[in-house]
Amino acid sequence: MVFRQAAANLLRRFRPPPSTFASAPPRPPPSTLPPPISLSRSYQNGARGHHTRRISNWDHPLWIILSGQAGVLLLGINANLVFAEDVPIQSGSNNEVEGSNIVGLEKIEDGSVVSNEHTAKWRIFTDLGRDFFIKGKLEEAEKFFLSAIQEAKEGFGERDPHVASACNNLAELFRVQKALDKAEPLYLSAISILEETYGPNDIRVAFAFHNLGKFYLMQRKLEESCRCYERALKIKGRVQGLSHEDYAETMYHLGMVMYLQGNEKDSEDFILDSIRILEEGGQGESITCMKRLRYLAQIYLKSNRPADAENVKRKILQIMELSKGWNSLDTVISAESLALTLQAVGNLMEAQELLERCLDARRTLLPNDHIQIAANMLHIARVTMLNSSQLRKMHISEAIIQLDKAKDLLQNSMRIAQGVIDKLMKQKDKKKKYGDPKETQTNGRAALVILLQSLHALALLEKTRQELLESREELSLPRDTENALRQCIAAYKEFGTGSLIGGSPEAKAEYLSCLKYLSSLIDTKATTSLELKEEIKRIELEISSYSKLKNQPTR
């Protein structure tokens, strides 16, 4: 009732003069209607063809890689939901919202339908549902999308494309909510209606199959996802051509599925072709193209092709430097990603130069106590420690100097990370909330991981330093190394088990590494060693359970 009242109020506010109804042109035939939904489209005020707003789950990460080429902590992830375009009700007229005094469907000579209160409410409910979703108010969005389906059925009929559009929107919402049992019938219903209305090879059917393919991909139902993307690609290629950006979008997603299936060669070809299409279409610097290049680099790294990954990342950095310059965090993040790849292949000098430039840029763009700066310092410290390792055989004094530099960086990294955690804990004690709770929690977990990694690196550093100074007795434990490891364990027990920033798999993995390292240093017969081994088994079980849960298809 609340939603119908809202629609009625909006109808009264935008009601056109009565004279406009008599002269309203007929609704266009079905063949002129736009596709109901496309994950690859961008919209501005409902108008097709503009590229000012894109809601994408694959947008560029807000910040940094914390653990070499592996785990990436992302902040500010947006759900990948693009809503149906408004289907034109009256061609050539801006008066699309009819008065609520019209009841039923008014037939005209060509058999089409003039808008009535149901069709107007369908559009309003769709717009309101979209707006609530963008604001993160998913329960309200769901109610409006449900109302939109009902109004579409009453205004256009049970098997009309407007119903398919409304079903697709609600299905996308359920997908984001992971209510998968509710989503699948809606996707299938939308496809059935569109095929019945326009035929099996219509472009709207292609968009619907693309959405269904993404739905199955989310559940790791790779065979089903592959079939949907292949169907969508075939239709898009026939209707739009092999150089269209929508064709490239489905090609890219199909490449992702193929990679997950183990078909790396075809996957690479599809992704490269999708990038080529964007570049030839003048979108080589777009966010979409950058996303695909980054994914391609990840594939190369996982396939043990670091040289190819390096080339792709150099290309990304070149584009970012030319388009945004170094006063952009996007450029800094791209440079940092390249630096970590260079570090992995042993090009330490260039890696360190890039990381130091990233740190200088971040210090001009961010507060001095920002967690990104702490992570940047951690990266430089690791490269400096590797430099020290290369110098130790011939230049011990220079190697020690490099370790001292790394130690200063690690201590500053720990100081910043500890400060972020302390601030969060004080806010929790005072029951204060600052900013987005999810972003705050993500920052806290990132700070904990950085603190643990810095302490672990410090333990390695102290052990190496004592070896260089030849100060360790043959059977004695390096005290500074043990202290760093115990601080690492204490930090996890204090912050990593609570509800505020606890439960992070990355933090558990780093905690486990510290436990194993400490266990290897302690006498195997000591009681402490037995306790450590029990704790190691417990954490390994927790990580294993998490991995199984993560890889299990959602139902």
Coordinates of C-alpha atoms in Angstrom, one line a residue:
M1 CA 0.0 0.0 0.0
V2 CA 2.8 2.4 0.8
F3 CA 4.3 1.8 -2.6
R4 CA 1.1 2.4 -4.5
Q5 CA 0.6 5.6 -2.5
A6 CA 4.1 6.7 -3.5
A7 CA 3.3 6.0 -7.1
A8 CA 0.0 7.9 -6.9
N9 CA 1.7 11.0 -5.4
L10 CA 4.3 11.0 -8.2
L11 CA 1.6 10.6 -10.8
R12 CA -0.2 13.6 -9.5
R13 CA 3.0 15.7 -9.4
F14 CA 3.9 14.9 -13.0
R15 CA 0.5 14.7 -14.6
P16 CA 0.5 16.4 -18.0
P17 CA -2.4 18.5 -19.3
P18 CA -5.5 16.6 -20.4
S19 CA -5.1 17.7 -24.0
T20 CA -1.9 15.6 -24.4
F21 CA -3.8 12.3 -24.1
A22 CA -5.9 12.7 -27.2
S23 CA -3.0 13.5 -29.5
A24 CA -0.5 11.0 -28.0
P25 CA 1.2 9.0 -30.7
P26 CA 1.0 5.2 -30.6
R27 CA 3.5 3.0 -28.7
P28 CA 6.2 1.8 -31.1
P29 CA 6.2 -1.8 -32.3
P30 CA 8.2 -4.3 -30.3
S31 CA 11.1 -4.4 -32.7
T32 CA 12.0 -0.8 -31.7
L33 CA 12.1 -1.4 -28.0
P34 CA 15.6 -1.4 -26.4
P35 CA 17.0 -4.4 -24.7
P36 CA 15.6 -4.8 -21.1
I37 CA 19.0 -5.0 -19.4
S38 CA 22.7 -5.1 -20.1
L39 CA 25.5 -5.5 -17.6
S40 CA 27.9 -3.8 -20.0
R41 CA 25.9 -0.6 -20.6
S42 CA 26.3 2.8 -19.0
Y43 CA 23.5 5.3 -18.6
Q44 CA 23.0 9.0 -17.9
N45 CA 19.5 9.9 -16.8
G46 CA 18.1 6.8 -18.5
A47 CA 19.6 7.8 -21.9
R48 CA 21.3 5.3 -24.0
G49 CA 24.8 5.8 -25.4
H50 CA 26.4 7.9 -22.6
H51 CA 29.3 6.8 -20.5
T52 CA 29.3 8.8 -17.4
R53 CA 28.2 6.3 -14.9
R54 CA 29.1 2.6 -14.6
I55 CA 28.1 0.4 -11.7
S56 CA 30.6 -2.5 -11.8
N57 CA 31.8 -5.1 -9.5
W58 CA 35.1 -5.1 -11.5
D59 CA 35.9 -1.4 -11.0
H60 CA 39.6 -0.6 -10.3
P61 CA 40.5 -1.5 -6.7
L62 CA 40.7 1.5 -4.4
W63 CA 44.1 0.5 -3.2
I64 CA 46.9 -1.9 -2.7
I65 CA 48.2 -5.5 -2.9
L66 CA 49.3 -6.6 0.5
S67 CA 50.9 -9.9 -0.1
G68 CA 53.0 -10.0 -3.2
Q69 CA 51.1 -11.0 -6.3
A70 CA 48.4 -12.8 -4.3
G71 CA 45.8 -11.4 -2.0
V72 CA 44.3 -8.1 -2.9
L73 CA 42.3 -6.1 -0.4
L74 CA 39.6 -4.1 -2.1
L75 CA 37.8 -1.1 -0.7
G76 CA 34.6 0.4 -2.0
I77 CA 33.4 -2.4 -4.2
N78 CA 30.2 -1.7 -6.1
A79 CA 27.8 -4.4 -7.0
N80 CA 27.6 -5.1 -10.7
L81 CA 24.0 -4.2 -11.4
V82 CA 22.8 -2.2 -14.4
F83 CA 19.0 -1.7 -14.5
A84 CA 16.6 -1.9 -17.4
E85 CA 16.3 1.0 -19.7
D86 CA 12.9 2.8 -19.6
V87 CA 10.9 1.2 -22.4
P88 CA 9.4 4.1 -24.5
I89 CA 5.7 4.1 -23.9
Q90 CA 4.9 6.8 -26.4
S91 CA 7.3 7.6 -29.3
G92 CA 7.9 11.3 -29.8
S93 CA 6.3 12.5 -26.7
N94 CA 7.6 13.5 -23.3
N95 CA 4.3 12.8 -21.7
E96 CA 4.9 9.2 -20.7
V97 CA 3.1 9.4 -17.3
E98 CA -0.6 9.2 -17.7
G99 CA -3.3 10.3 -15.3
S100 CA -4.5 7.8 -12.7
N101 CA -8.0 8.1 -13.8
I102 CA -7.5 5.9 -16.8
V103 CA -8.4 2.3 -16.0
G104 CA -7.6 -0.8 -18.2
L105 CA -5.7 -0.9 -21.5
E106 CA -6.8 1.4 -24.2
K107 CA -6.4 -0.4 -27.6
I108 CA -5.6 1.6 -30.7
E109 CA -5.8 0.7 -34.4
D110 CA -2.4 -0.9 -34.8
G111 CA -3.1 -3.2 -31.8
S112 CA -0.6 -1.5 -29.5
V113 CA -1.4 -0.2 -26.0
V114 CA -1.6 3.4 -24.7
S115 CA 0.0 4.0 -21.3
N116 CA -2.3 3.8 -18.2
E117 CA -1.9 4.0 -14.5
H118 CA -0.4 0.5 -14.3
T119 CA 2.3 1.1 -16.9
A120 CA 3.2 4.5 -15.4
K121 CA 3.5 2.9 -12.0
W122 CA 5.7 0.2 -13.5
R123 CA 8.1 2.8 -14.7
I124 CA 8.1 4.7 -11.3
F125 CA 8.6 1.5 -9.3
T126 CA 11.5 0.5 -11.5
D127 CA 13.1 3.9 -11.0
L128 CA 12.5 3.9 -7.3
G129 CA 13.9 0.3 -7.0
R130 CA 17.0 1.3 -8.9
D131 CA 17.5 4.4 -6.7
F132 CA 17.2 2.4 -3.5
F133 CA 19.5 -0.3 -4.8
I134 CA 22.2 2.3 -5.6
K135 CA 21.9 3.7 -2.1
G136 CA 22.4 0.2 -0.7
K137 CA 18.8 -0.1 0.7
L138 CA 18.2 -3.6 -0.8
E139 CA 15.0 -4.5 1.1
E140 CA 13.2 -1.3 -0.1
A141 CA 14.6 -2.0 -3.7
E142 CA 13.2 -5.5 -3.6
K143 CA 9.7 -4.3 -2.7
F144 CA 9.7 -1.8 -5.5
F145 CA 10.9 -4.3 -8.0
L146 CA 8.3 -6.8 -7.0
S147 CA 5.7 -4.0 -7.4
A148 CA 7.1 -3.2 -10.8
I149 CA 6.5 -6.9 -11.9
Q150 CA 2.9 -6.8 -10.7
E151 CA 2.2 -3.4 -12.4
A152 CA 3.9 -4.7 -15.7
K153 CA 1.7 -7.7 -15.7
E154 CA -1.5 -5.7 -15.1
G155 CA -0.5 -3.0 -17.5
F156 CA 1.0 -4.9 -20.4
G157 CA 0.0 -8.6 -19.8
E158 CA 1.7 -11.6 -18.3
R159 CA 4.0 -12.3 -21.3
D160 CA 5.0 -8.8 -22.3
P161 CA 8.7 -7.7 -22.5
H162 CA 8.1 -5.1 -19.8
V163 CA 7.5 -8.1 -17.5
A164 CA 10.7 -9.6 -18.7
S165 CA 12.5 -6.4 -17.9
A166 CA 11.1 -6.2 -14.4
C167 CA 11.9 -9.9 -13.8
N168 CA 15.5 -9.3 -14.9
N169 CA 16.0 -6.4 -12.6
L170 CA 14.7 -8.3 -9.6
A171 CA 16.8 -11.3 -10.6
E172 CA 19.9 -9.1 -10.6
L173 CA 19.0 -7.9 -7.2
F174 CA 18.6 -11.4 -5.9
R175 CA 21.9 -12.3 -7.4
V176 CA 23.7 -9.5 -5.5
Q177 CA 21.8 -10.7 -2.3
K178 CA 22.9 -14.3 -3.1
A179 CA 19.3 -15.4 -3.0
L180 CA 20.0 -17.6 -5.9
D181 CA 17.0 -19.9 -5.6
K182 CA 14.8 -16.8 -6.1
A183 CA 16.9 -15.4 -8.9
E184 CA 17.1 -18.3 -11.4
P185 CA 13.4 -18.7 -12.1
L186 CA 13.2 -14.9 -12.8
Y187 CA 16.1 -15.1 -15.3
L188 CA 14.6 -18.1 -17.1
S189 CA 11.1 -16.4 -17.2
A190 CA 12.6 -13.3 -18.7
I191 CA 14.4 -15.3 -21.4
S192 CA 11.2 -17.3 -22.2
I193 CA 9.2 -14.1 -22.6
L194 CA 11.8 -12.4 -24.8
E195 CA 12.2 -15.5 -27.0
E196 CA 8.5 -15.8 -27.4
T197 CA 8.1 -12.1 -28.2
Y198 CA 11.1 -11.4 -30.4
G199 CA 12.4 -14.8 -31.5
P200 CA 15.5 -16.7 -30.3
N201 CA 18.0 -14.6 -32.1
D202 CA 17.0 -11.1 -30.9
I203 CA 19.5 -8.9 -29.2
R204 CA 17.4 -8.6 -26.1
V205 CA 17.6 -12.4 -25.8
A206 CA 21.4 -12.1 -26.0
F207 CA 21.5 -9.6 -23.1
A208 CA 19.3 -11.9 -21.0
F209 CA 21.6 -14.9 -21.7
H210 CA 24.6 -12.8 -20.8
N211 CA 23.0 -12.0 -17.4
L212 CA 22.2 -15.7 -16.8
G213 CA 25.7 -16.6 -17.7
K214 CA 27.0 -14.3 -15.1
F215 CA 24.6 -15.7 -12.6
Y216 CA 25.9 -19.3 -13.2
L217 CA 29.5 -18.0 -13.1
M218 CA 28.9 -16.7 -9.7
Q219 CA 27.9 -20.2 -8.6
R220 CA 30.9 -21.7 -10.5
K221 CA 28.4 -23.6 -12.7
L222 CA 30.9 -23.3 -15.5
E223 CA 29.3 -25.5 -18.1
E224 CA 26.0 -23.7 -17.8
S225 CA 27.7 -20.3 -17.8
C226 CA 29.7 -21.2 -20.8
R227 CA 26.6 -22.2 -22.8
C228 CA 24.8 -19.0 -21.9
Y229 CA 27.8 -16.8 -22.9
E230 CA 28.3 -18.7 -26.1
R231 CA 24.6 -18.2 -27.0
A232 CA 24.8 -14.5 -26.2
L233 CA 28.0 -14.1 -28.2
K234 CA 26.6 -15.8 -31.2
I235 CA 23.5 -13.5 -31.3
K236 CA 25.5 -10.3 -30.6
G237 CA 28.0 -11.1 -33.3
R238 CA 25.1 -11.6 -35.9
V239 CA 23.1 -8.6 -34.8
Q240 CA 25.7 -6.0 -33.6
G241 CA 28.8 -7.2 -35.5
L242 CA 32.1 -8.5 -34.4
S243 CA 33.6 -5.1 -33.4
H244 CA 30.8 -4.0 -31.1
E245 CA 31.7 -3.2 -27.4
D246 CA 28.8 -5.4 -26.2
Y247 CA 30.1 -8.3 -28.3
A248 CA 33.5 -7.7 -26.7
E249 CA 31.9 -7.7 -23.2
T250 CA 30.4 -11.1 -23.6
M251 CA 33.7 -12.4 -25.2
Y252 CA 35.6 -11.2 -22.2
H253 CA 33.3 -13.0 -19.7
L254 CA 33.4 -16.1 -21.9
G255 CA 37.2 -15.9 -21.7
M256 CA 37.0 -15.8 -17.9
V257 CA 34.8 -19.0 -17.8
M258 CA 37.2 -20.8 -20.1
Y259 CA 40.1 -19.9 -17.9
L260 CA 38.3 -21.3 -14.9
Q261 CA 37.7 -24.5 -16.9
G262 CA 41.4 -24.8 -17.5
N263 CA 41.3 -23.8 -21.2
E264 CA 44.0 -21.2 -20.9
K265 CA 44.8 -20.8 -24.6
D266 CA 41.3 -20.0 -25.8
S267 CA 40.7 -17.9 -22.7
E268 CA 43.7 -15.8 -23.5
D269 CA 42.6 -15.4 -27.1
F270 CA 39.1 -14.3 -26.2
I271 CA 40.3 -11.8 -23.6
L272 CA 43.0 -10.3 -26.0
D273 CA 40.3 -10.0 -28.7
S274 CA 38.0 -8.2 -26.3
I275 CA 40.8 -5.8 -25.5
R276 CA 41.6 -5.2 -29.1
I277 CA 38.0 -4.4 -29.9
L278 CA 37.9 -1.7 -27.2
E279 CA 41.3 -0.3 -28.4
E280 CA 40.2 -0.1 -32.0
G281 CA 36.9 1.6 -30.9
G282 CA 38.8 4.3 -29.1
Q283 CA 38.3 2.9 -25.6
G284 CA 41.9 1.8 -24.9
E285 CA 42.1 4.1 -21.9
S286 CA 38.7 3.3 -20.5
I287 CA 38.1 1.7 -17.1
T288 CA 36.7 -1.4 -18.8
C289 CA 39.9 -1.9 -20.8
M290 CA 42.1 -1.4 -17.8
K291 CA 40.0 -4.0 -15.9
R292 CA 40.6 -6.5 -18.7
L293 CA 44.3 -5.8 -18.9
R294 CA 44.6 -6.4 -15.2
Y295 CA 42.8 -9.7 -15.4
L296 CA 45.0 -10.8 -18.3
A297 CA 48.1 -9.9 -16.2
Q298 CA 46.7 -12.1 -13.3
I299 CA 46.3 -15.0 -15.7
Y300 CA 49.9 -14.7 -16.9
L301 CA 51.1 -14.6 -13.3
K302 CA 49.1 -17.7 -12.3
S303 CA 50.4 -19.4 -15.4
N304 CA 54.0 -18.7 -14.4
R305 CA 54.5 -16.2 -17.3
P306 CA 55.9 -13.2 -15.3
A307 CA 57.5 -11.6 -18.4
D308 CA 54.1 -11.4 -20.1
A309 CA 52.5 -10.1 -17.0
E310 CA 55.2 -7.5 -16.7
N311 CA 54.6 -6.3 -20.3
V312 CA 50.9 -5.9 -19.7
K313 CA 51.4 -4.0 -16.4
R314 CA 53.9 -1.7 -18.1
K315 CA 51.2 -1.0 -20.7
I316 CA 48.7 -0.2 -18.0
L317 CA 51.1 2.1 -16.2
Q318 CA 51.9 3.9 -19.4
I319 CA 48.2 4.5 -20.1
M320 CA 47.6 5.7 -16.6
E321 CA 50.6 8.1 -16.6
L322 CA 49.5 9.7 -19.9
S323 CA 45.8 9.9 -19.0
K324 CA 45.9 10.8 -15.2
G325 CA 49.5 11.6 -14.3
W326 CA 51.1 10.9 -10.9
N327 CA 48.6 13.0 -9.0
S328 CA 46.2 10.1 -9.1
L329 CA 46.0 7.1 -6.9
D330 CA 45.0 5.0 -9.9
T331 CA 48.4 5.6 -11.4
V332 CA 50.1 4.9 -8.0
I333 CA 48.3 1.6 -7.7
S334 CA 49.3 0.6 -11.3
A335 CA 52.9 1.5 -10.6
E336 CA 52.9 -0.5 -7.3
S337 CA 51.4 -3.6 -9.1
L338 CA 54.2 -3.4 -11.7
A339 CA 56.8 -3.0 -9.0
L340 CA 55.7 -6.2 -7.2
T341 CA 55.9 -8.1 -10.5
L342 CA 59.4 -6.7 -11.0
Q343 CA 60.3 -7.8 -7.5
A344 CA 59.1 -11.3 -8.2
V345 CA 61.3 -11.6 -11.3
G346 CA 64.3 -10.2 -9.5
N347 CA 64.5 -6.7 -11.0
L348 CA 64.9 -5.2 -7.5
M349 CA 66.5 -1.8 -8.5
E350 CA 63.6 -0.8 -10.7
A351 CA 61.1 -2.2 -8.3
Q352 CA 62.5 -0.1 -5.4
E353 CA 62.6 3.0 -7.6
L354 CA 58.9 2.6 -8.5
L355 CA 57.9 1.8 -4.9
E356 CA 59.7 4.9 -3.6
R357 CA 58.0 7.0 -6.2
C358 CA 54.6 5.6 -5.2
L359 CA 55.4 6.5 -1.6
D360 CA 56.3 10.1 -2.5
A361 CA 53.0 10.4 -4.5
R362 CA 51.0 8.9 -1.7
R363 CA 52.5 11.3 0.9
T364 CA 51.2 14.2 -1.3
L365 CA 47.8 12.7 -1.8
L366 CA 47.0 11.1 1.6
P367 CA 47.4 11.9 5.3
N368 CA 50.7 10.8 6.8
D369 CA 49.0 8.1 9.0
H370 CA 47.0 6.6 6.1
I371 CA 47.1 2.8 6.0
Q372 CA 48.2 2.8 2.3
I373 CA 51.4 4.6 3.3
A374 CA 52.1 1.8 5.8
A375 CA 51.6 -0.8 3.2
N376 CA 53.9 1.0 0.7
M377 CA 56.6 1.2 3.4
L378 CA 56.3 -2.6 4.0
H379 CA 56.8 -3.2 0.3
I380 CA 59.9 -1.1 0.1
A381 CA 61.3 -2.8 3.2
R382 CA 60.9 -6.2 1.6
V383 CA 62.8 -5.1 -1.5
T384 CA 65.5 -3.6 0.7
M385 CA 65.9 -6.9 2.6
L386 CA 66.2 -8.7 -0.8
N387 CA 68.9 -6.2 -1.8
S388 CA 70.7 -6.9 1.5
S389 CA 70.6 -10.6 0.8
Q390 CA 72.3 -10.1 -2.5
L391 CA 75.0 -8.0 -0.9
R392 CA 75.8 -10.2 2.1
K393 CA 78.4 -12.4 0.4
M394 CA 80.7 -9.6 -0.7
H395 CA 79.7 -6.4 1.1
I396 CA 78.6 -7.3 4.6
S397 CA 78.7 -3.8 5.9
E398 CA 76.5 -2.5 3.0
A399 CA 74.2 -5.4 3.6
I400 CA 73.8 -4.4 7.3
I401 CA 73.1 -0.8 6.2
Q402 CA 70.3 -2.0 3.9
L403 CA 68.8 -4.0 6.8
D404 CA 68.9 -0.9 9.0
K405 CA 67.0 1.0 6.4
A406 CA 64.5 -1.8 6.1
K407 CA 64.1 -1.9 9.9
D408 CA 63.2 1.9 10.0
L409 CA 60.6 1.3 7.3
L410 CA 59.0 -1.7 9.1
Q411 CA 58.9 0.2 12.4
N412 CA 57.1 3.1 10.7
S413 CA 54.7 0.7 8.9
M414 CA 53.9 -0.9 12.3
R415 CA 53.4 2.5 13.9
I416 CA 50.8 3.5 11.4
A417 CA 49.0 0.2 11.3
Q418 CA 48.9 0.1 15.1
G419 CA 47.5 3.7 15.1
V420 CA 44.7 2.7 12.7
I421 CA 43.8 -0.3 14.9
D422 CA 43.9 1.7 18.1
K423 CA 41.6 4.3 16.7
L424 CA 39.1 1.7 15.6
M425 CA 39.2 0.1 19.0
K426 CA 38.6 3.4 20.7
Q427 CA 35.7 4.1 18.4
K428 CA 34.2 0.7 19.3
D429 CA 34.6 1.3 23.1
K430 CA 32.9 4.7 22.8
K431 CA 30.3 3.2 20.4
K432 CA 31.1 5.9 17.8
K433 CA 30.8 5.3 14.1
Y434 CA 32.8 7.2 11.5
G435 CA 32.1 6.7 7.8
D436 CA 31.0 3.6 6.1
P437 CA 31.0 0.6 8.6
K438 CA 32.2 -1.8 5.9
E439 CA 35.0 0.4 4.8
T440 CA 36.0 1.0 8.4
Q441 CA 36.1 -2.8 9.0
T442 CA 38.1 -3.3 5.8
N443 CA 40.6 -0.7 6.8
G444 CA 40.9 -2.4 10.2
R445 CA 41.5 -5.8 8.7
A446 CA 44.1 -4.3 6.3
A447 CA 45.9 -2.6 9.2
L448 CA 46.0 -5.9 11.1
V449 CA 47.4 -7.8 8.1
I450 CA 50.1 -5.1 7.6
L451 CA 51.0 -5.1 11.3
L452 CA 51.4 -8.9 11.3
Q453 CA 53.4 -8.9 8.0
S454 CA 55.6 -6.1 9.3
L455 CA 56.4 -8.0 12.5
H456 CA 57.0 -11.2 10.6
A457 CA 59.4 -9.3 8.2
L458 CA 61.1 -7.8 11.2
A459 CA 61.7 -11.2 12.7
L460 CA 63.3 -12.3 9.5
L461 CA 65.4 -9.1 9.4
E462 CA 66.7 -9.6 13.0
K463 CA 67.7 -13.1 12.3
T464 CA 69.6 -12.2 9.2
R465 CA 71.2 -9.2 11.0
Q466 CA 72.5 -11.4 13.8
E467 CA 73.9 -13.9 11.3
L468 CA 75.7 -11.1 9.6
L469 CA 77.1 -9.8 12.9
E470 CA 78.0 -13.3 13.9
S471 CA 76.5 -12.6 17.3
R472 CA 74.3 -15.6 17.6
E473 CA 75.5 -18.5 19.8
E474 CA 75.2 -21.9 18.2
L475 CA 72.3 -23.1 20.3
S476 CA 70.7 -19.9 21.4
L477 CA 67.6 -18.3 20.2
P478 CA 67.9 -14.8 18.5
R479 CA 66.1 -12.7 21.1
D480 CA 65.0 -9.9 18.8
T481 CA 63.7 -12.5 16.3
E482 CA 61.6 -14.2 19.0
N483 CA 60.3 -10.9 20.4
A484 CA 59.1 -9.9 17.0
L485 CA 57.3 -13.2 16.4
R486 CA 55.7 -13.1 19.9
Q487 CA 54.5 -9.5 19.2
C488 CA 53.0 -10.8 16.0
I489 CA 51.1 -13.6 17.8
A490 CA 50.1 -11.2 20.6
A491 CA 48.7 -8.7 18.0
Y492 CA 46.6 -11.4 16.4
K493 CA 45.2 -12.6 19.7
E494 CA 44.3 -9.1 20.7
F495 CA 42.8 -7.8 17.5
G496 CA 42.3 -10.8 15.1
T497 CA 39.7 -12.7 17.1
G498 CA 37.2 -9.9 17.7
S499 CA 34.1 -9.1 15.7
L500 CA 35.4 -5.7 14.6
I501 CA 38.4 -6.7 12.4
G502 CA 38.7 -10.4 13.1
G503 CA 38.0 -13.3 10.8
S504 CA 40.2 -12.1 8.0
P505 CA 41.7 -15.1 6.1
E506 CA 44.7 -13.0 5.2
A507 CA 45.4 -12.3 8.9
K508 CA 44.9 -16.0 9.8
A509 CA 47.4 -16.9 7.1
E510 CA 50.0 -14.4 8.4
Y511 CA 49.4 -15.5 12.0
L512 CA 50.0 -19.1 10.9
S513 CA 53.3 -18.2 9.3
C514 CA 54.5 -16.5 12.5
L515 CA 53.5 -19.6 14.5
K516 CA 55.4 -21.9 12.2
Y517 CA 58.5 -19.7 12.2
L518 CA 58.5 -19.4 16.0
S519 CA 58.0 -23.1 16.3
S520 CA 61.0 -23.8 14.1
L521 CA 63.2 -21.8 16.4
I522 CA 62.1 -23.3 19.7
D523 CA 63.4 -26.6 21.2
T524 CA 61.1 -29.3 20.0
K525 CA 60.9 -30.8 23.4
A526 CA 59.8 -27.7 25.2
T527 CA 56.2 -27.4 26.4
T528 CA 55.9 -24.1 24.6
S529 CA 56.6 -25.9 21.3
L530 CA 53.9 -28.4 21.9
E531 CA 51.4 -25.6 22.6
L532 CA 52.5 -23.9 19.3
K533 CA 51.9 -27.1 17.4
E534 CA 48.4 -27.4 18.7
E535 CA 47.7 -23.8 17.8
I536 CA 49.1 -24.4 14.3
K537 CA 46.8 -27.3 13.8
R538 CA 43.8 -25.3 14.9
I539 CA 44.5 -22.4 12.6
E540 CA 45.3 -24.7 9.7
L541 CA 41.8 -26.3 10.2
E542 CA 40.1 -22.9 10.3
I543 CA 41.8 -21.9 7.0
S544 CA 41.0 -25.2 5.4
S545 CA 37.3 -24.9 6.4
Y546 CA 37.2 -21.4 5.0
S547 CA 38.7 -22.4 1.7
K548 CA 36.2 -25.3 1.3
L549 CA 33.3 -22.9 2.1
K550 CA 34.6 -20.3 -0.3
N551 CA 35.0 -22.8 -3.2
Q552 CA 31.6 -24.5 -2.6
P553 CA 28.9 -23.5 -5.1
T554 CA 26.3 -21.3 -3.6
R555 CA 22.8 -22.7 -3.5

